[in-house]
Amino acid sequence: QEATGGKTGDTDLERYGVVIASYGAQVDVEAIDISKKIVRRCHLRANLPTIVSGDKVTWKDSGTHGVVIAQYPRKSELCRPDNRGNLRPVAANIDRIAIVFSPKPTPFSNLIDRYLVASEDQRIKPFLILNKTDMLAEEDYPDVHQLVADYTYIGYDVLVASAQTGEGVLELQRYLANHTSIFVGQSGVGKSSLLNHL
């Protein structure tokens, strides 16, 4: 596949990479065509379309920062509506969506269902992560157990974990291996804690 927006020349300075974080006018790119792991903050060329996490790009490295010069076609794209109702991409080239929920804040099946619909629509494999399982030992949460039972019954993988205690993190690492995943869910369910633990 050919990248869009690229120009020939200076090929010895050009690298292949994947965007791992997006900050609007700048992105963090990880080089994936070399043995040594390099992550650089990069500016975006003005002629490029919207660049999001997961995009495969060609970039030039100056040693302290870089410039994204081309974007490769996306295999998948996860979008959400903006304030005007227009769909905008939030992640690309994702093959798994981890829907994280926990006993607190109270999980709502309609929110989980919306994530499931979005992932099925994009043909991206969804799975659920029940985080903060350490809370289940302290108090009874029948609604949480029912959600796990319901989603397991209809065929979705549900993993249990606790970023606090480390329970289930190794199994989650194995499940995520060799895939590009995005973590979604309500604020406060522990997405960042899980990612930091991983």
PDB file of C-alpha atoms in Angstrom:
ATOM      1  CA  GLN A   1       0.000   0.000   0.000  1.00  0.00           C
ATOM      2  CA  GLU A   2       1.131   3.497  -0.730  1.00  0.00           C
ATOM      3  CA  ALA A   3       1.015   6.275   1.821  1.00  0.00           C
ATOM      4  CA  THR A   4      -0.918   9.443   1.000  1.00  0.00           C
ATOM      5  CA  GLY A   5       0.649  12.853   1.298  1.00  0.00           C
ATOM      6  CA  GLY A   6       4.263  11.664   0.974  1.00  0.00           C
ATOM      7  CA  LYS A   7       6.989  12.997  -1.277  1.00  0.00           C
ATOM      8  CA  THR A   8      10.052  11.252  -2.601  1.00  0.00           C
ATOM      9  CA  GLY A   9      13.549  12.244  -1.618  1.00  0.00           C
ATOM     10  CA  ASP A  10      15.549  12.031   1.608  1.00  0.00           C
ATOM     11  CA  THR A  11      14.519   8.377   1.854  1.00  0.00           C
ATOM     12  CA  ASP A  12      17.407   7.688   4.218  1.00  0.00           C
ATOM     13  CA  LEU A  13      15.679   9.969   6.761  1.00  0.00           C
ATOM     14  CA  GLU A  14      12.202   8.528   6.284  1.00  0.00           C
ATOM     15  CA  ARG A  15      10.891   5.930   8.725  1.00  0.00           C
ATOM     16  CA  TYR A  16       7.803   3.785   9.054  1.00  0.00           C
ATOM     17  CA  GLY A  17       5.919   4.139  12.331  1.00  0.00           C
ATOM     18  CA  VAL A  18       2.651   3.963  14.206  1.00  0.00           C
ATOM     19  CA  VAL A  19       0.973   6.845  16.020  1.00  0.00           C
ATOM     20  CA  ILE A  20       0.632   5.936  19.699  1.00  0.00           C
ATOM     21  CA  ALA A  21      -0.800   9.234  20.991  1.00  0.00           C
ATOM     22  CA  SER A  22      -2.454  12.233  19.371  1.00  0.00           C
ATOM     23  CA  TYR A  23      -2.442  15.818  20.662  1.00  0.00           C
ATOM     24  CA  GLY A  24      -4.115  17.631  17.778  1.00  0.00           C
ATOM     25  CA  ALA A  25      -1.301  19.365  15.882  1.00  0.00           C
ATOM     26  CA  GLN A  26       1.290  16.919  17.219  1.00  0.00           C
ATOM     27  CA  VAL A  27       1.487  13.144  17.640  1.00  0.00           C
ATOM     28  CA  ASP A  28       3.808  10.628  19.286  1.00  0.00           C
ATOM     29  CA  VAL A  29       5.138   8.133  16.733  1.00  0.00           C
ATOM     30  CA  GLU A  30       6.824   4.833  17.544  1.00  0.00           C
ATOM     31  CA  ALA A  31       9.283   3.585  14.942  1.00  0.00           C
ATOM     32  CA  ILE A  32       8.361   0.005  14.009  1.00  0.00           C
ATOM     33  CA  ASP A  33      10.872  -0.704  11.262  1.00  0.00           C
ATOM     34  CA  ILE A  34      13.998  -0.755  13.412  1.00  0.00           C
ATOM     35  CA  SER A  35      15.261  -2.966  16.233  1.00  0.00           C
ATOM     36  CA  LYS A  36      15.643  -0.156  18.782  1.00  0.00           C
ATOM     37  CA  LYS A  37      12.399   1.298  20.136  1.00  0.00           C
ATOM     38  CA  ILE A  38      12.153   5.005  19.368  1.00  0.00           C
ATOM     39  CA  VAL A  39       9.215   7.258  20.218  1.00  0.00           C
ATOM     40  CA  ARG A  40       9.254  10.844  18.925  1.00  0.00           C
ATOM     41  CA  ARG A  41       6.908  13.795  19.243  1.00  0.00           C
ATOM     42  CA  CYS A  42       6.116  14.786  15.671  1.00  0.00           C
ATOM     43  CA  HIS A  43       4.529  17.729  13.934  1.00  0.00           C
ATOM     44  CA  LEU A  44       2.042  17.055  11.134  1.00  0.00           C
ATOM     45  CA  ARG A  45       2.385  18.258   7.560  1.00  0.00           C
ATOM     46  CA  ALA A  46      -0.477  20.581   6.673  1.00  0.00           C
ATOM     47  CA  ASN A  47      -1.663  18.522   3.678  1.00  0.00           C
ATOM     48  CA  LEU A  48      -2.450  15.405   5.733  1.00  0.00           C
ATOM     49  CA  PRO A  49      -5.915  14.197   6.715  1.00  0.00           C
ATOM     50  CA  THR A  50      -6.755  13.780  10.410  1.00  0.00           C
ATOM     51  CA  ILE A  51      -4.143  11.568  12.083  1.00  0.00           C
ATOM     52  CA  VAL A  52      -5.229   9.470  15.089  1.00  0.00           C
ATOM     53  CA  SER A  53      -3.731   6.837  17.365  1.00  0.00           C
ATOM     54  CA  GLY A  54      -3.131   3.621  15.466  1.00  0.00           C
ATOM     55  CA  ASP A  55      -2.410   5.300  12.129  1.00  0.00           C
ATOM     56  CA  LYS A  56       0.561   3.917  10.217  1.00  0.00           C
ATOM     57  CA  VAL A  57       2.697   6.770   8.927  1.00  0.00           C
ATOM     58  CA  THR A  58       5.927   7.733   7.231  1.00  0.00           C
ATOM     59  CA  TRP A  59       7.891  10.260   9.247  1.00  0.00           C
ATOM     60  CA  LYS A  60      11.234  12.014   9.300  1.00  0.00           C
ATOM     61  CA  ASP A  61      13.304  11.917  12.484  1.00  0.00           C
ATOM     62  CA  SER A  62      15.570  14.808  13.428  1.00  0.00           C
ATOM     63  CA  GLY A  63      16.772  13.152  16.627  1.00  0.00           C
ATOM     64  CA  THR A  64      14.743  15.240  19.079  1.00  0.00           C
ATOM     65  CA  HIS A  65      11.444  15.518  17.218  1.00  0.00           C
ATOM     66  CA  GLY A  66      10.015  14.546  13.871  1.00  0.00           C
ATOM     67  CA  VAL A  67       7.566  15.368  11.104  1.00  0.00           C
ATOM     68  CA  VAL A  68       4.819  13.066   9.826  1.00  0.00           C
ATOM     69  CA  ILE A  69       4.922  13.295   6.044  1.00  0.00           C
ATOM     70  CA  ALA A  70       2.456  10.601   4.912  1.00  0.00           C
ATOM     71  CA  GLN A  71      -0.377   8.412   6.164  1.00  0.00           C
ATOM     72  CA  TYR A  72      -1.088   4.835   5.054  1.00  0.00           C
ATOM     73  CA  PRO A  73      -4.617   3.569   4.316  1.00  0.00           C
ATOM     74  CA  ARG A  74      -6.506   2.376   7.381  1.00  0.00           C
ATOM     75  CA  LYS A  75      -7.647  -1.225   7.867  1.00  0.00           C
ATOM     76  CA  SER A  76     -10.240  -0.127  10.415  1.00  0.00           C
ATOM     77  CA  GLU A  77     -11.455   3.121  11.883  1.00  0.00           C
ATOM     78  CA  LEU A  78     -13.291   3.806  15.122  1.00  0.00           C
ATOM     79  CA  CYS A  79     -15.358   7.008  14.954  1.00  0.00           C
ATOM     80  CA  ARG A  80     -17.588   8.969  17.283  1.00  0.00           C
ATOM     81  CA  PRO A  81     -19.819  11.983  16.675  1.00  0.00           C
ATOM     82  CA  ASP A  82     -18.512  15.443  17.477  1.00  0.00           C
ATOM     83  CA  ASN A  83     -20.616  18.303  18.918  1.00  0.00           C
ATOM     84  CA  ARG A  84     -22.222  18.877  15.516  1.00  0.00           C
ATOM     85  CA  GLY A  85     -23.087  15.211  14.979  1.00  0.00           C
ATOM     86  CA  ASN A  86     -20.370  14.642  12.373  1.00  0.00           C
ATOM     87  CA  LEU A  87     -18.428  11.410  12.749  1.00  0.00           C
ATOM     88  CA  ARG A  88     -14.737  11.901  13.452  1.00  0.00           C
ATOM     89  CA  PRO A  89     -12.080   9.194  13.743  1.00  0.00           C
ATOM     90  CA  VAL A  90     -10.626   8.570  17.208  1.00  0.00           C
ATOM     91  CA  ALA A  91      -8.506   5.475  16.485  1.00  0.00           C
ATOM     92  CA  ALA A  92      -7.329   3.515  13.448  1.00  0.00           C
ATOM     93  CA  ASN A  93      -6.093   0.029  12.585  1.00  0.00           C
ATOM     94  CA  ILE A  94      -7.606  -1.407  15.753  1.00  0.00           C
ATOM     95  CA  ASP A  95      -8.476  -5.114  15.825  1.00  0.00           C
ATOM     96  CA  ARG A  96      -9.824  -5.336  19.397  1.00  0.00           C
ATOM     97  CA  ILE A  97     -11.895  -3.040  21.601  1.00  0.00           C
ATOM     98  CA  ALA A  98     -11.631  -3.565  25.348  1.00  0.00           C
ATOM     99  CA  ILE A  99     -14.795  -2.333  27.045  1.00  0.00           C
ATOM    100  CA  VAL A 100     -13.857  -1.692  30.667  1.00  0.00           C
ATOM    101  CA  PHE A 101     -16.416  -1.520  33.471  1.00  0.00           C
ATOM    102  CA  SER A 102     -16.282  -1.865  37.245  1.00  0.00           C
ATOM    103  CA  PRO A 103     -18.569  -2.146  40.282  1.00  0.00           C
ATOM    104  CA  LYS A 104     -18.138   1.604  40.846  1.00  0.00           C
ATOM    105  CA  PRO A 105     -18.979   3.795  39.060  1.00  0.00           C
ATOM    106  CA  THR A 106     -22.216   1.899  38.434  1.00  0.00           C
ATOM    107  CA  PRO A 107     -22.011   0.166  35.034  1.00  0.00           C
ATOM    108  CA  PHE A 108     -24.844   0.711  32.557  1.00  0.00           C
ATOM    109  CA  SER A 109     -25.636  -1.940  29.962  1.00  0.00           C
ATOM    110  CA  ASN A 110     -26.850   0.680  27.461  1.00  0.00           C
ATOM    111  CA  LEU A 111     -23.367   2.259  27.411  1.00  0.00           C
ATOM    112  CA  ILE A 112     -21.684  -1.136  27.037  1.00  0.00           C
ATOM    113  CA  ASP A 113     -24.171  -1.983  24.280  1.00  0.00           C
ATOM    114  CA  ARG A 114     -23.294   1.208  22.384  1.00  0.00           C
ATOM    115  CA  TYR A 115     -19.618   0.232  22.422  1.00  0.00           C
ATOM    116  CA  LEU A 116     -20.554  -3.275  21.255  1.00  0.00           C
ATOM    117  CA  VAL A 117     -22.646  -1.903  18.383  1.00  0.00           C
ATOM    118  CA  ALA A 118     -19.831   0.446  17.314  1.00  0.00           C
ATOM    119  CA  SER A 119     -17.260  -2.356  17.354  1.00  0.00           C
ATOM    120  CA  GLU A 120     -19.513  -4.831  15.525  1.00  0.00           C
ATOM    121  CA  ASP A 121     -20.305  -2.155  12.929  1.00  0.00           C
ATOM    122  CA  GLN A 122     -16.588  -1.711  12.258  1.00  0.00           C
ATOM    123  CA  ARG A 123     -15.912  -5.476  12.418  1.00  0.00           C
ATOM    124  CA  ILE A 124     -13.538  -4.973  15.343  1.00  0.00           C
ATOM    125  CA  LYS A 125     -13.609  -7.760  17.944  1.00  0.00           C
ATOM    126  CA  PRO A 126     -14.967  -6.458  21.249  1.00  0.00           C
ATOM    127  CA  PHE A 127     -14.366  -7.953  24.666  1.00  0.00           C
ATOM    128  CA  LEU A 128     -15.211  -6.831  28.170  1.00  0.00           C
ATOM    129  CA  ILE A 129     -12.972  -6.293  31.177  1.00  0.00           C
ATOM    130  CA  LEU A 130     -14.463  -6.238  34.650  1.00  0.00           C
ATOM    131  CA  ASN A 131     -11.907  -4.176  36.564  1.00  0.00           C
ATOM    132  CA  LYS A 132     -11.696  -3.488  40.319  1.00  0.00           C
ATOM    133  CA  THR A 133     -12.631  -7.072  41.196  1.00  0.00           C
ATOM    134  CA  ASP A 134     -11.082  -6.433  44.617  1.00  0.00           C
ATOM    135  CA  MET A 135     -14.252  -4.453  45.391  1.00  0.00           C
ATOM    136  CA  LEU A 136     -16.386  -7.579  44.896  1.00  0.00           C
ATOM    137  CA  ALA A 137     -14.857  -9.131  48.012  1.00  0.00           C
ATOM    138  CA  GLU A 138     -15.893  -6.127  50.107  1.00  0.00           C
ATOM    139  CA  GLU A 139     -19.488  -5.704  48.981  1.00  0.00           C
ATOM    140  CA  ASP A 140     -22.142  -7.521  46.955  1.00  0.00           C
ATOM    141  CA  TYR A 141     -22.817  -6.146  43.482  1.00  0.00           C
ATOM    142  CA  PRO A 142     -25.548  -8.372  41.988  1.00  0.00           C
ATOM    143  CA  ASP A 143     -25.962  -6.104  38.937  1.00  0.00           C
ATOM    144  CA  VAL A 144     -22.296  -6.561  38.039  1.00  0.00           C
ATOM    145  CA  HIS A 145     -22.548 -10.355  38.301  1.00  0.00           C
ATOM    146  CA  GLN A 146     -25.663 -10.241  36.123  1.00  0.00           C
ATOM    147  CA  LEU A 147     -23.890  -8.152  33.462  1.00  0.00           C
ATOM    148  CA  VAL A 148     -20.999 -10.633  33.366  1.00  0.00           C
ATOM    149  CA  ALA A 149     -23.454 -13.542  33.064  1.00  0.00           C
ATOM    150  CA  ASP A 150     -25.503 -11.817  30.335  1.00  0.00           C
ATOM    151  CA  TYR A 151     -22.580 -10.847  28.110  1.00  0.00           C
ATOM    152  CA  THR A 152     -20.884 -14.209  28.565  1.00  0.00           C
ATOM    153  CA  TYR A 153     -24.140 -15.955  27.663  1.00  0.00           C
ATOM    154  CA  ILE A 154     -24.464 -14.097  24.351  1.00  0.00           C
ATOM    155  CA  GLY A 155     -20.890 -14.965  23.396  1.00  0.00           C
ATOM    156  CA  TYR A 156     -18.645 -12.096  24.427  1.00  0.00           C
ATOM    157  CA  ASP A 157     -15.338 -12.725  26.185  1.00  0.00           C
ATOM    158  CA  VAL A 158     -15.346 -11.215  29.678  1.00  0.00           C
ATOM    159  CA  LEU A 159     -12.030 -10.963  31.500  1.00  0.00           C
ATOM    160  CA  VAL A 160     -11.788 -10.062  35.174  1.00  0.00           C
ATOM    161  CA  ALA A 161      -8.940  -8.004  36.562  1.00  0.00           C
ATOM    162  CA  SER A 162      -7.844  -5.681  39.297  1.00  0.00           C
ATOM    163  CA  ALA A 163      -5.264  -3.018  38.644  1.00  0.00           C
ATOM    164  CA  GLN A 164      -5.108  -2.604  42.423  1.00  0.00           C
ATOM    165  CA  THR A 165      -4.106  -6.207  43.239  1.00  0.00           C
ATOM    166  CA  GLY A 166      -2.765  -7.349  39.843  1.00  0.00           C
ATOM    167  CA  GLU A 167      -5.402 -10.102  39.573  1.00  0.00           C
ATOM    168  CA  GLY A 168      -6.021 -11.130  35.968  1.00  0.00           C
ATOM    169  CA  VAL A 169      -3.379  -8.787  34.525  1.00  0.00           C
ATOM    170  CA  LEU A 170      -1.205 -11.624  33.198  1.00  0.00           C
ATOM    171  CA  GLU A 171      -4.214 -13.214  31.478  1.00  0.00           C
ATOM    172  CA  LEU A 172      -5.099  -9.816  30.029  1.00  0.00           C
ATOM    173  CA  GLN A 173      -1.540  -9.404  28.719  1.00  0.00           C
ATOM    174  CA  ARG A 174      -1.802 -12.761  26.953  1.00  0.00           C
ATOM    175  CA  TYR A 175      -5.197 -11.839  25.511  1.00  0.00           C
ATOM    176  CA  LEU A 176      -3.867  -8.540  24.149  1.00  0.00           C
ATOM    177  CA  ALA A 177      -0.639 -10.002  22.701  1.00  0.00           C
ATOM    178  CA  ASN A 178      -0.173  -9.547  18.941  1.00  0.00           C
ATOM    179  CA  HIS A 179      -3.225  -7.294  18.686  1.00  0.00           C
ATOM    180  CA  THR A 180      -3.819  -3.568  18.541  1.00  0.00           C
ATOM    181  CA  SER A 181      -6.460  -2.714  21.106  1.00  0.00           C
ATOM    182  CA  ILE A 182      -8.218   0.361  22.403  1.00  0.00           C
ATOM    183  CA  PHE A 183      -9.627   0.666  25.924  1.00  0.00           C
ATOM    184  CA  VAL A 184     -13.006   2.379  26.275  1.00  0.00           C
ATOM    185  CA  GLY A 185     -15.435   2.842  29.150  1.00  0.00           C
ATOM    186  CA  GLN A 186     -16.842   5.285  31.670  1.00  0.00           C
ATOM    187  CA  SER A 187     -14.576   7.701  33.462  1.00  0.00           C
ATOM    188  CA  GLY A 188     -13.357   6.161  36.712  1.00  0.00           C
ATOM    189  CA  VAL A 189     -13.490   2.476  35.748  1.00  0.00           C
ATOM    190  CA  GLY A 190      -9.687   2.208  35.844  1.00  0.00           C
ATOM    191  CA  LYS A 191      -8.640   2.219  32.187  1.00  0.00           C
ATOM    192  CA  SER A 192      -5.489   4.232  32.875  1.00  0.00           C
ATOM    193  CA  SER A 193      -4.661   2.147  35.959  1.00  0.00           C
ATOM    194  CA  LEU A 194      -4.930  -1.057  33.934  1.00  0.00           C
ATOM    195  CA  LEU A 195      -2.789   0.352  31.127  1.00  0.00           C
ATOM    196  CA  ASN A 196      -0.163   1.557  33.596  1.00  0.00           C
ATOM    197  CA  HIS A 197      -0.145  -1.890  35.193  1.00  0.00           C
ATOM    198  CA  LEU A 198       0.262  -3.526  31.777  1.00  0.00           C
TER     199      LEU A 198
END
